[in-house]
Coordinates of C-alpha atoms in Angstrom, one line a residue:
M188 CA 56.1 27.6 9.6
R189 CA 55.1 28.4 13.2
H190 CA 52.7 31.0 12.0
F191 CA 51.1 28.3 9.4
I192 CA 50.7 25.8 12.2
Y193 CA 49.0 28.5 14.6
T194 CA 46.6 29.4 12.0
V195 CA 45.8 25.9 11.4
L196 CA 45.0 25.4 15.0
I197 CA 42.8 28.4 15.4
L198 CA 40.7 27.7 12.2
S199 CA 40.3 23.9 13.8
G200 CA 39.1 25.8 17.1
V201 CA 36.4 27.9 15.1
L202 CA 35.3 25.0 13.3
F203 CA 34.8 23.2 16.5
F204 CA 33.0 25.8 18.0
N205 CA 30.7 26.1 15.0
A206 CA 30.2 22.3 15.1
A207 CA 29.3 22.5 18.8
F208 CA 26.9 25.1 18.7
A209 CA 25.4 25.4 15.5
Q210 CA 21.5 24.9 15.8
V211 CA 20.2 22.1 13.8
T212 CA 16.7 23.3 12.2
F213 CA 13.8 21.4 10.3
T214 CA 11.5 22.6 7.6
D215 CA 8.2 21.2 6.8
V216 CA 8.4 20.1 3.1
G217 CA 5.1 18.2 3.1
P218 CA 3.3 20.9 0.9
A219 CA 6.2 21.2 -1.5
L220 CA 6.9 17.4 -1.9
S221 CA 2.8 16.7 -1.9
V222 CA 2.9 14.2 1.1
N223 CA 0.8 16.4 3.6
D224 CA -2.6 14.7 2.5
P225 CA -5.1 16.4 5.0
G226 CA -6.9 12.9 5.8
A227 CA -7.9 11.1 9.0
A228 CA -4.4 9.9 9.6
Q229 CA -4.0 7.2 12.3
G230 CA -0.6 5.5 11.6
V231 CA 2.7 6.0 9.6
T232 CA 6.1 4.4 8.8
F233 CA 9.1 5.2 6.7
L234 CA 9.9 1.8 4.5
D235 CA 11.7 1.1 1.1
V236 CA 9.1 -0.8 -0.5
N237 CA 10.8 -1.0 -4.0
N238 CA 14.3 -1.8 -2.7
D239 CA 16.0 1.2 -4.4
G240 CA 17.7 2.7 -1.3
W241 CA 15.4 5.3 -0.5
L242 CA 12.8 5.5 2.0
D243 CA 9.2 5.6 1.0
I244 CA 6.3 6.8 3.3
F245 CA 3.1 4.6 4.0
L246 CA 0.3 6.3 5.9
I247 CA -3.1 5.0 6.9
N248 CA -6.3 6.7 7.3
N249 CA -9.5 6.2 9.1
N250 CA -12.3 5.1 6.5
T251 CA -10.5 7.3 3.7
A252 CA -7.9 5.7 1.3
N253 CA -4.5 5.0 2.6
K254 CA -1.3 6.8 1.1
L255 CA 1.9 5.2 -0.3
W256 CA 4.3 7.8 -1.4
I257 CA 7.1 6.4 -3.5
N258 CA 10.5 8.3 -3.1
S259 CA 12.4 9.4 -6.1
G260 CA 16.0 10.1 -5.1
G261 CA 15.1 12.2 -2.0
T262 CA 13.8 15.1 -3.9
A263 CA 10.2 14.1 -4.9
F264 CA 7.4 11.7 -4.0
T265 CA 4.6 10.0 -6.0
E266 CA 1.5 9.0 -4.5
S267 CA 1.3 5.3 -5.7
S268 CA -1.1 3.5 -3.3
A269 CA -3.5 2.4 -6.2
G270 CA -0.9 1.1 -8.4
W271 CA 0.8 -0.8 -5.5
G272 CA -2.6 -2.2 -4.5
I273 CA -2.6 -1.0 -1.0
A274 CA -5.3 1.9 -1.3
S275 CA -8.0 0.2 0.9
I276 CA -10.5 2.1 2.7
M277 CA -10.9 0.7 6.4
P278 CA -11.1 2.2 9.7
G279 CA -7.3 2.1 9.9
R280 CA -5.9 2.1 13.3
G281 CA -2.3 1.3 13.0
L282 CA 0.5 -0.5 10.9
S283 CA 4.0 -1.9 11.1
A284 CA 6.1 -3.5 8.4
A285 CA 8.5 -6.6 8.1
D286 CA 9.7 -9.0 5.7
F287 CA 7.6 -11.9 7.0
D288 CA 8.5 -14.4 4.4
N289 CA 12.1 -13.5 4.0
D290 CA 11.8 -13.0 0.4
G291 CA 13.6 -9.3 0.3
N292 CA 10.5 -7.4 0.1
V293 CA 9.0 -5.7 3.1
D294 CA 5.6 -6.5 3.9
V295 CA 2.7 -4.5 6.0
M296 CA 0.2 -5.5 8.5
I297 CA -2.7 -3.0 9.1
G298 CA -4.8 -2.8 12.2
N299 CA -8.6 -2.0 11.9
W300 CA -11.2 -1.2 14.4
Q301 CA -13.8 -3.8 14.9
S302 CA -12.9 -5.2 11.6
S303 CA -10.3 -7.7 10.2
I304 CA -6.6 -7.4 10.5
I305 CA -4.9 -6.9 7.0
L306 CA -1.5 -8.4 6.0
Y307 CA 0.0 -7.2 2.7
K308 CA 2.6 -9.3 1.0
N309 CA 4.9 -7.4 -1.2
T310 CA 5.8 -8.9 -4.4
G311 CA 8.3 -6.2 -5.4
T312 CA 6.1 -4.4 -7.6
G313 CA 2.8 -4.4 -5.8
F314 CA 0.9 -5.7 -2.6
I315 CA -1.6 -8.5 -2.4
N316 CA -3.8 -9.3 0.5
Y317 CA -2.4 -12.1 2.1
T318 CA -4.5 -12.1 5.2
T319 CA -6.7 -15.4 4.5
N320 CA -3.4 -17.3 3.4
A321 CA -1.5 -16.3 6.4
G322 CA -4.4 -17.1 9.0
V323 CA -4.4 -13.7 10.7
G324 CA -7.8 -12.5 9.5
F325 CA -8.9 -12.1 13.3
T326 CA -11.4 -9.3 14.1
G327 CA -9.1 -6.5 15.5
Y328 CA -10.1 -3.9 18.1
G329 CA -7.0 -1.4 17.6
G330 CA -3.9 -1.2 15.6
T331 CA -0.7 -1.5 17.8
I332 CA 1.4 -3.9 15.9
N333 CA 4.9 -5.1 16.9
W334 CA 7.0 -7.6 14.7
F335 CA 9.6 -9.5 16.8
D336 CA 11.2 -13.0 16.4
Y337 CA 10.4 -13.9 20.0
N338 CA 11.7 -17.4 19.7
R339 CA 14.8 -16.6 17.4
D340 CA 14.1 -19.1 14.8
G341 CA 14.8 -16.6 11.9
K342 CA 11.2 -16.0 11.2
V343 CA 9.5 -12.7 12.4
D344 CA 6.6 -13.2 14.6
V345 CA 3.9 -10.4 15.4
F346 CA 2.2 -9.1 18.4
F347 CA -1.3 -7.3 17.8
G348 CA -2.8 -5.4 20.6
N349 CA -6.6 -5.0 21.2
N350 CA -8.1 -2.1 23.0
G351 CA -11.6 -0.8 24.0
M352 CA -13.8 -1.6 26.8
P353 CA -14.7 -4.5 27.9
P354 CA -11.2 -5.5 27.3
K355 CA -10.4 -7.8 24.4
Y356 CA -7.5 -10.3 24.4
S357 CA -4.5 -9.5 22.3
F358 CA -2.9 -11.9 19.6
C359 CA 0.5 -13.2 19.2
F360 CA 1.1 -14.8 15.9
R361 CA 3.8 -17.0 15.6
N362 CA 5.3 -17.5 12.0
D363 CA 5.2 -21.1 11.4
N364 CA 6.6 -21.6 7.9
L365 CA 7.0 -18.2 6.3
T366 CA 3.6 -18.5 4.6
S367 CA 1.2 -18.9 7.7
F368 CA 0.8 -18.0 11.3
T369 CA -0.8 -19.5 14.6
N370 CA -2.1 -17.3 17.5
V371 CA -0.1 -18.5 20.4
A372 CA -0.7 -15.8 23.0
S373 CA -2.4 -17.9 25.5
T374 CA 0.3 -20.5 25.4
I375 CA 3.4 -18.4 25.7
G376 CA 2.1 -16.0 28.5
L377 CA 1.2 -12.8 26.2
F378 CA -2.5 -13.2 27.3
D379 CA -3.7 -10.5 29.8
S380 CA -7.2 -9.1 29.3
A381 CA -5.8 -5.5 29.1
S382 CA -7.2 -2.9 26.9
V383 CA -3.9 -2.3 24.8
L384 CA -3.0 0.9 23.2
T385 CA 0.6 0.4 22.4
A386 CA 3.4 -2.2 22.4
A387 CA 7.0 -2.0 22.0
S388 CA 9.7 -5.0 22.0
S389 CA 13.4 -4.6 23.2
D390 CA 15.9 -6.8 24.9
Y391 CA 15.9 -4.6 28.1
D392 CA 17.8 -7.1 30.2
N393 CA 20.5 -7.7 27.6
D394 CA 20.1 -11.5 27.5
G395 CA 19.9 -11.9 23.9
D396 CA 16.1 -12.2 23.4
L397 CA 13.3 -9.7 22.8
D398 CA 11.1 -8.9 25.8
M399 CA 7.6 -7.0 25.4
F400 CA 6.2 -3.8 27.1
V401 CA 2.4 -3.5 26.4
G402 CA 0.6 0.0 27.4
T403 CA -2.8 0.0 28.3
Q404 CA -6.0 1.9 28.8
S405 CA -5.7 2.2 32.6
F406 CA -6.7 4.6 35.3
P407 CA -6.3 5.0 39.1
G408 CA -7.9 1.9 40.7
S409 CA -7.9 0.0 37.4
P410 CA -6.9 -3.6 37.3
Y411 CA -5.8 -3.1 33.8
T412 CA -2.2 -1.9 34.2
S413 CA 0.5 -1.5 31.6
I414 CA 2.6 -4.9 31.5
L415 CA 6.2 -5.7 31.1
Y416 CA 6.8 -9.2 29.9
K417 CA 10.2 -11.0 30.3
N418 CA 11.1 -13.4 27.6
N419 CA 12.2 -16.7 29.4
G420 CA 14.3 -17.7 26.4
D421 CA 12.3 -20.8 26.0
G422 CA 9.4 -19.3 23.9
T423 CA 7.4 -18.1 26.6
F424 CA 7.0 -14.9 28.8
T425 CA 6.6 -13.8 32.3
N426 CA 4.8 -10.9 33.7
V427 CA 7.5 -9.0 35.7
T428 CA 5.6 -5.6 36.1
A429 CA 5.6 -5.5 39.8
A430 CA 9.1 -6.5 40.3
S431 CA 10.3 -4.1 37.7
G432 CA 9.2 -0.9 39.2
I433 CA 7.1 0.2 36.3
T434 CA 3.7 1.7 37.2
T435 CA 0.9 3.4 35.1
N436 CA -2.2 4.7 36.0
Y437 CA -2.9 6.6 32.8
F438 CA -4.0 5.9 29.0
T439 CA -0.5 4.8 27.8
W440 CA -0.8 5.4 24.0
G441 CA 2.9 5.7 23.1
A442 CA 6.0 3.5 24.2
E443 CA 9.5 3.6 22.9
W444 CA 12.7 2.0 24.0
G445 CA 15.8 4.0 23.8
D446 CA 19.2 4.2 25.5
F447 CA 19.1 7.9 26.4
N448 CA 22.1 7.9 28.7
N449 CA 24.4 5.8 26.6
D450 CA 24.8 3.0 29.6
G451 CA 24.2 0.0 27.4
F452 CA 20.6 -0.6 28.7
P453 CA 17.4 0.2 26.9
D454 CA 15.1 3.0 28.6
L455 CA 11.4 3.1 28.1
Y456 CA 9.5 6.4 27.4
L457 CA 5.7 6.3 27.8
A458 CA 3.3 9.0 26.2
S459 CA 0.1 9.4 28.0
T460 CA -3.2 11.3 27.0
T461 CA -4.7 11.4 30.5
G462 CA -1.8 11.9 32.8
F463 CA 2.1 12.8 32.8
N464 CA 4.5 11.1 30.6
Q465 CA 7.1 8.6 32.2
L466 CA 10.8 8.0 31.4
Y467 CA 11.6 4.8 33.0
K468 CA 15.6 4.6 33.4
N469 CA 16.8 1.1 33.1
N470 CA 18.8 0.4 36.3
G471 CA 20.6 -2.6 34.7
N472 CA 19.3 -5.1 37.3
G473 CA 15.8 -5.7 36.1
T474 CA 14.4 -2.7 37.6
F475 CA 13.5 0.8 36.6
T476 CA 13.1 4.3 37.9
D477 CA 11.1 7.1 36.7
V478 CA 13.2 10.0 35.9
A479 CA 10.9 11.9 33.8
T480 CA 10.4 14.9 36.1
A481 CA 14.2 15.1 36.8
M482 CA 15.0 15.0 33.1
G483 CA 12.2 17.4 31.9
V484 CA 10.2 15.2 30.0
N485 CA 7.2 14.7 31.9
T486 CA 4.8 16.6 29.8
G487 CA 1.4 15.5 30.6
G488 CA -1.9 15.0 28.6
S489 CA -2.7 14.6 25.0
C490 CA 0.3 12.6 24.2
Y491 CA -0.4 9.9 21.4
S492 CA 3.1 8.9 20.0
C493 CA 6.7 9.4 20.6
A494 CA 10.1 8.9 18.9
W495 CA 13.8 8.6 19.9
L496 CA 16.1 10.1 17.5
D497 CA 19.6 11.9 17.5
Y498 CA 18.4 14.8 15.6
D499 CA 21.7 16.8 15.8
N500 CA 24.2 13.9 15.4
D501 CA 26.0 14.8 18.7
G502 CA 26.0 11.2 20.0
D503 CA 23.1 11.0 22.3
L504 CA 19.3 10.4 21.8
D505 CA 16.7 13.2 21.6
L506 CA 13.1 12.8 21.9
Y507 CA 9.7 13.9 19.9
V508 CA 6.5 13.8 21.3
A509 CA 3.4 14.0 19.3
R510 CA 0.4 15.5 20.9
G511 CA -3.3 15.8 20.1
Q512 CA -6.2 18.2 20.8
N513 CA -4.2 21.0 19.2
T514 CA -1.7 21.0 21.8
P515 CA 2.0 21.8 20.7
D516 CA 4.3 18.8 20.0
N517 CA 7.6 18.5 21.8
M518 CA 11.1 18.1 20.7
Y519 CA 13.3 17.5 23.6
R520 CA 17.0 18.0 23.1
N521 CA 19.3 15.7 25.2
D522 CA 21.8 18.0 26.9
G523 CA 23.1 15.0 29.0
T524 CA 21.7 15.9 32.5
V525 CA 18.5 17.1 31.3
F526 CA 16.3 17.6 28.2
V527 CA 15.2 21.1 26.6
D528 CA 12.0 21.4 24.4
V529 CA 13.3 23.3 21.3
A530 CA 10.5 22.5 19.0
S531 CA 9.4 26.1 18.5
T532 CA 12.8 27.4 18.0
I533 CA 14.1 24.5 15.4
G534 CA 11.1 24.5 13.2
C535 CA 9.3 21.2 14.1
Y536 CA 6.7 22.8 15.7
D537 CA 3.0 21.3 15.4
N538 CA -0.2 22.2 17.2
Q539 CA -2.8 20.0 15.4
H540 CA -4.1 16.7 16.6
S541 CA -0.8 14.7 16.2
S542 CA -1.7 10.9 16.3
C543 CA 1.5 9.2 15.1
V544 CA 5.2 10.1 14.4
S545 CA 7.8 8.3 12.4
A546 CA 11.6 8.9 12.2
G547 CA 13.8 8.2 9.1
D548 CA 16.3 9.7 6.8
F549 CA 14.4 10.2 3.7
N550 CA 17.1 12.1 1.6
N551 CA 20.0 9.8 2.7
D552 CA 22.1 12.9 3.9
G553 CA 22.6 11.4 7.5
Y554 CA 20.4 13.5 9.4
V555 CA 17.0 12.0 10.7
D556 CA 13.8 13.5 9.6
L557 CA 10.4 13.2 11.0
Y558 CA 6.8 12.5 9.7
V559 CA 4.2 13.6 11.9
N560 CA 0.4 12.6 10.8
N561 CA -2.5 14.8 11.9
N562 CA -5.9 13.4 12.1
G563 CA -8.2 15.9 10.4
S564 CA -5.6 18.4 9.1
A565 CA -2.5 18.5 7.1
N566 CA 0.4 16.2 7.9
R567 CA 3.8 17.3 8.2
L568 CA 7.2 15.8 6.7
F569 CA 9.9 17.9 8.9
K570 CA 13.1 17.8 7.0
N571 CA 16.2 18.0 8.9
N572 CA 18.3 20.7 7.3
A573 CA 21.6 19.2 8.4
N574 CA 23.2 22.6 9.3
S575 CA 25.8 20.9 11.5
T576 CA 29.3 19.6 10.8
N577 CA 28.5 16.6 13.3
K578 CA 29.1 13.3 11.6
W579 CA 26.9 10.0 11.2
I580 CA 26.7 6.5 10.2
I581 CA 23.7 4.6 9.1
F582 CA 23.4 0.8 9.1
K583 CA 20.8 -1.3 6.8
L584 CA 21.1 -4.8 7.9
Q585 CA 20.0 -8.0 6.3
G586 CA 19.6 -11.3 8.2
V587 CA 20.4 -14.3 6.5
T588 CA 19.9 -17.0 9.4
S589 CA 18.3 -14.3 11.3
N590 CA 14.9 -12.9 10.0
R591 CA 15.6 -11.1 6.8
S592 CA 14.3 -7.5 8.2
A593 CA 16.9 -8.2 11.1
I594 CA 14.2 -6.9 13.6
G595 CA 15.7 -7.4 17.1
S596 CA 19.3 -7.0 16.0
R597 CA 21.4 -4.8 17.8
V598 CA 24.4 -2.5 16.9
T599 CA 26.7 -1.0 19.3
I600 CA 29.3 1.5 18.3
K601 CA 32.1 3.1 20.1
T602 CA 33.8 6.4 19.4
G603 CA 36.4 7.3 22.0
A604 CA 34.7 7.0 25.7
N605 CA 31.0 7.2 24.1
T606 CA 29.2 3.9 23.6
Q607 CA 25.8 3.8 21.7
I608 CA 23.2 1.0 21.1
R609 CA 20.3 0.9 18.6
E610 CA 17.8 -2.1 17.9
V611 CA 15.9 -2.7 14.6
E612 CA 12.5 -2.1 15.7
G613 CA 9.3 -4.0 14.4
G614 CA 6.8 -1.2 15.6
S615 CA 7.4 1.9 17.8
G616 CA 5.9 4.8 19.5
G617 CA 2.4 3.9 19.4
K618 CA 0.5 3.0 16.2
G619 CA 3.4 3.2 13.6
Q620 CA 7.0 2.5 13.1
N621 CA 10.4 4.1 12.6
S622 CA 12.6 3.1 9.7
L623 CA 14.4 -0.1 9.8
P624 CA 17.8 1.4 9.2
L625 CA 19.8 2.3 12.3
E626 CA 21.0 6.0 12.3
F627 CA 23.8 7.1 14.7
G628 CA 25.3 10.5 15.2
I629 CA 28.8 10.5 16.4
G630 CA 29.6 14.3 16.9
T631 CA 33.0 15.6 16.0
A632 CA 34.7 11.8 16.2
S633 CA 36.8 11.1 12.9
V634 CA 36.6 7.7 13.0
I635 CA 34.3 4.9 14.8
D636 CA 36.6 2.9 16.8
S637 CA 34.4 -0.3 16.8
V638 CA 31.1 -1.8 15.8
I639 CA 29.5 -4.8 17.2
I640 CA 26.5 -6.3 15.5
R641 CA 24.4 -9.0 17.4
W642 CA 22.0 -10.4 15.1
S643 CA 18.9 -11.5 16.4
N644 CA 19.8 -15.1 16.3
G645 CA 22.7 -14.2 18.6
A646 CA 25.6 -14.4 16.3
I647 CA 28.2 -11.6 16.7
Q648 CA 30.1 -9.6 14.0
R649 CA 32.8 -7.0 14.9
F650 CA 34.4 -4.4 12.8
A651 CA 37.0 -1.6 13.7
N652 CA 38.1 1.7 12.5
I653 CA 35.1 2.5 10.3
V654 CA 34.9 6.0 8.5
P655 CA 31.7 7.9 9.1
N656 CA 29.4 9.7 7.0
R657 CA 28.2 6.7 4.9
I658 CA 25.5 4.3 4.6
V659 CA 26.6 0.7 5.3
N660 CA 24.6 -2.2 3.8
L661 CA 25.6 -5.1 5.9
I662 CA 24.6 -8.8 5.2
E663 CA 24.8 -11.1 8.2
G664 CA 28.0 -13.0 8.1
Q665 CA 29.5 -11.0 5.2
P666 CA 32.4 -8.8 5.7
L667 CA 32.4 -5.0 5.2
S668 CA 33.6 -4.2 1.5
A669 CA 33.6 -1.5 -1.1
E670 CA 30.5 -3.0 -2.4
N671 CA 28.5 -2.6 0.9
L672 CA 29.7 0.7 1.8
A673 CA 26.9 2.7 -0.1
N674 CA 28.2 6.4 -0.2
S675 CA 25.3 9.0 0.1
I676 CA 26.0 12.3 -1.6
P677 CA 27.7 14.6 1.1
S678 CA 26.3 18.0 1.5
E679 CA 29.9 19.5 1.3
Y680 CA 33.4 19.3 0.9
R681 CA 35.3 17.9 3.8
L682 CA 39.1 16.5 4.7
E683 CA 39.0 14.4 7.8
Q684 CA 41.8 13.9 10.4
N685 CA 43.9 11.0 9.8
Y686 CA 43.7 7.8 11.7
P687 CA 45.5 6.7 13.6
N688 CA 47.5 9.6 14.5
P689 CA 50.2 9.4 15.7
F690 CA 50.9 6.5 13.4
N691 CA 53.6 3.9 12.2
P692 CA 54.0 3.3 9.4
T693 CA 50.6 3.4 8.0
T694 CA 47.6 5.9 8.2
K695 CA 44.1 6.4 6.6
I696 CA 43.3 9.8 5.3
S697 CA 39.3 10.3 4.4
F698 CA 37.8 13.1 2.6
Q699 CA 34.4 13.8 0.9
L700 CA 33.2 15.6 -2.2
S701 CA 29.8 17.2 -2.7
V702 CA 30.2 17.4 -6.6
T703 CA 32.4 15.6 -9.0
S704 CA 35.8 17.4 -9.0
F705 CA 39.3 17.1 -10.2
S706 CA 41.0 16.2 -6.9
S707 CA 44.4 16.1 -5.5
L708 CA 45.5 14.8 -2.2
K709 CA 49.3 15.4 -1.5
I710 CA 51.7 14.8 1.6
F711 CA 54.2 17.4 2.5
D712 CA 57.1 17.4 5.1
I713 CA 57.7 20.2 7.8
T714 CA 59.8 22.1 5.3
G715 CA 57.0 22.3 3.0
K716 CA 58.4 19.8 0.4
E717 CA 56.1 17.5 -1.4
V718 CA 56.9 13.9 -0.6
A719 CA 54.0 11.9 -1.9
T720 CA 50.8 12.2 -4.2
L721 CA 48.0 9.9 -3.0
V722 CA 45.3 11.1 -5.3
N723 CA 45.5 13.4 -8.6
E724 CA 42.4 12.5 -10.6
K725 CA 38.8 13.5 -11.2
L726 CA 36.6 11.8 -8.8
N727 CA 32.6 11.5 -8.5
A728 CA 30.9 13.1 -5.6
G729 CA 31.0 10.7 -2.6
T730 CA 33.1 9.6 0.1
Y731 CA 36.6 8.4 0.1
S732 CA 39.5 6.8 2.2
V733 CA 43.1 6.3 1.0
E734 CA 46.0 4.9 2.9
W735 CA 49.5 6.4 3.2
N736 CA 52.5 3.8 4.0
A737 CA 55.4 6.1 5.3
G738 CA 57.7 3.4 5.8
E739 CA 60.5 4.8 4.0
Y740 CA 60.1 8.2 5.7
S741 CA 61.6 9.5 9.1
S742 CA 59.7 10.4 12.2
G743 CA 58.3 13.8 12.2
V744 CA 55.5 16.0 11.5
Y745 CA 53.8 15.9 7.9
F746 CA 51.0 17.8 6.3
Y747 CA 48.4 16.6 3.9
R748 CA 46.6 18.8 1.5
L749 CA 43.2 18.2 -0.4
Q750 CA 42.4 20.3 -3.4
A751 CA 39.1 19.7 -5.0
G752 CA 37.7 22.4 -7.3
D753 CA 37.9 25.5 -5.4
F754 CA 38.2 23.6 -2.0
F755 CA 41.4 23.6 -0.1
D756 CA 42.2 22.0 3.2
T757 CA 45.3 21.1 5.3
K758 CA 45.9 19.0 8.1
R759 CA 48.7 17.8 10.4
M760 CA 49.8 14.3 11.3
I761 CA 52.6 12.8 13.2
L762 CA 55.0 9.8 12.1
L763 CA 56.5 8.2 15.1
K764 CA 58.9 5.2 14.7

């Protein structure tokens, strides 16, 4: 028996080594899936327009038809913009998506250069132009759009940034009644005459409401610097840029909030076309420090968009930077104390005129993919090949008293000593948007110790001991149940370590099946005698969790073995009474 235990430990060490050092790679599947349209792309987002659980792709072009690719099970896309009524030909500059009328269908706003803003209402089977009805048909001079419920009334509002010279005032449309909007920018304090290139909202000071960063077309000596607006909590904003320590003298085209060091405070990355990029570390006291040079992410020039994502699911945020002028894009892997550019070695290398990037898991395998649109050349869909054993969890949030898209809601997860936060974004990185679902990597942790959801209206929900490698559909105020734990199809068989371990008297054992299999899960004592059978039946592919109550057994070492098809695995657990 000693020999058996020794073998298990050695194999576990090998598995840990492989998990820790396996190189996650990407493959451009744009041509194979026919989503590489070589147009004049300006903005892109992953979104689920038909509520089938799979992320579709919406792309806007400059004076050529927009593209809407409907996702069929993560393996095929169908171009459907005409059928869905959204194939307009306009001087498109940017877009963002949110369910503005809380009817369960995600809507889209498009910014056009020197032309009308367009708001498309999703009916569930198509889009209708709702611009006039909504009262947002203002002439736009740009396209950065950020949905955010700034007054926490359960209706998502929208900030629209205008750019150009001379500078144009931006708009902030307050959602009045889920059908119409009022421009309140001048009355709530979001009314500087800066030439706006990007906008990104986040609760940077952790006080429960969304603040706003506005990136501008600034230069040394220019009065039009980028701006950080603090939400005062009473429906107004204050310009706190000077006190915050954020200084920009560049054309800031991309801005993205993300907690890269897992300290619980959102940090801010800025992508510039005319100067060095900046990474502003949130000091937790209302001030920021630029650590881009120290962290190795101060790439300068021709940078238009950026996205935070944990591409290798190791539990910290990595960073993709989209660059134009035929300059190679960057994928910065977060190694804790420094970032390393690995784009050329892991397969997400692009050297065209990249104008926007969006992150989302289009095939529901738990590993985040990337869409990079190139103005004037083929676009890229970089599929994450998921060649790692690191675990993950995805939350799809649905507000009830909060806005339906849950924009502004924050999820905090804890696995051991590691704490991570994510916020549902209403626009990100520049002229586009990452997907609304929140994706977390958790490394080798076998269980998520706690999950805290702070909905955008301030309500708090808490859950504990969540099994990873699943998609969680969570409705505000409702408990977790079998109905809202939507299992994606695992890519491999796997037997997890039981939790808790040691235990008394009950413990949970989780496993996953990549194909439908006759499966057995049995318990053995230290002599090899079978003491319990927990599973002995044919199961569909998916993730499972079963409980063993060992109340009638004595303290000691036990083993549990999973057999599914040709797959075998055995793990050790300890009962302490």
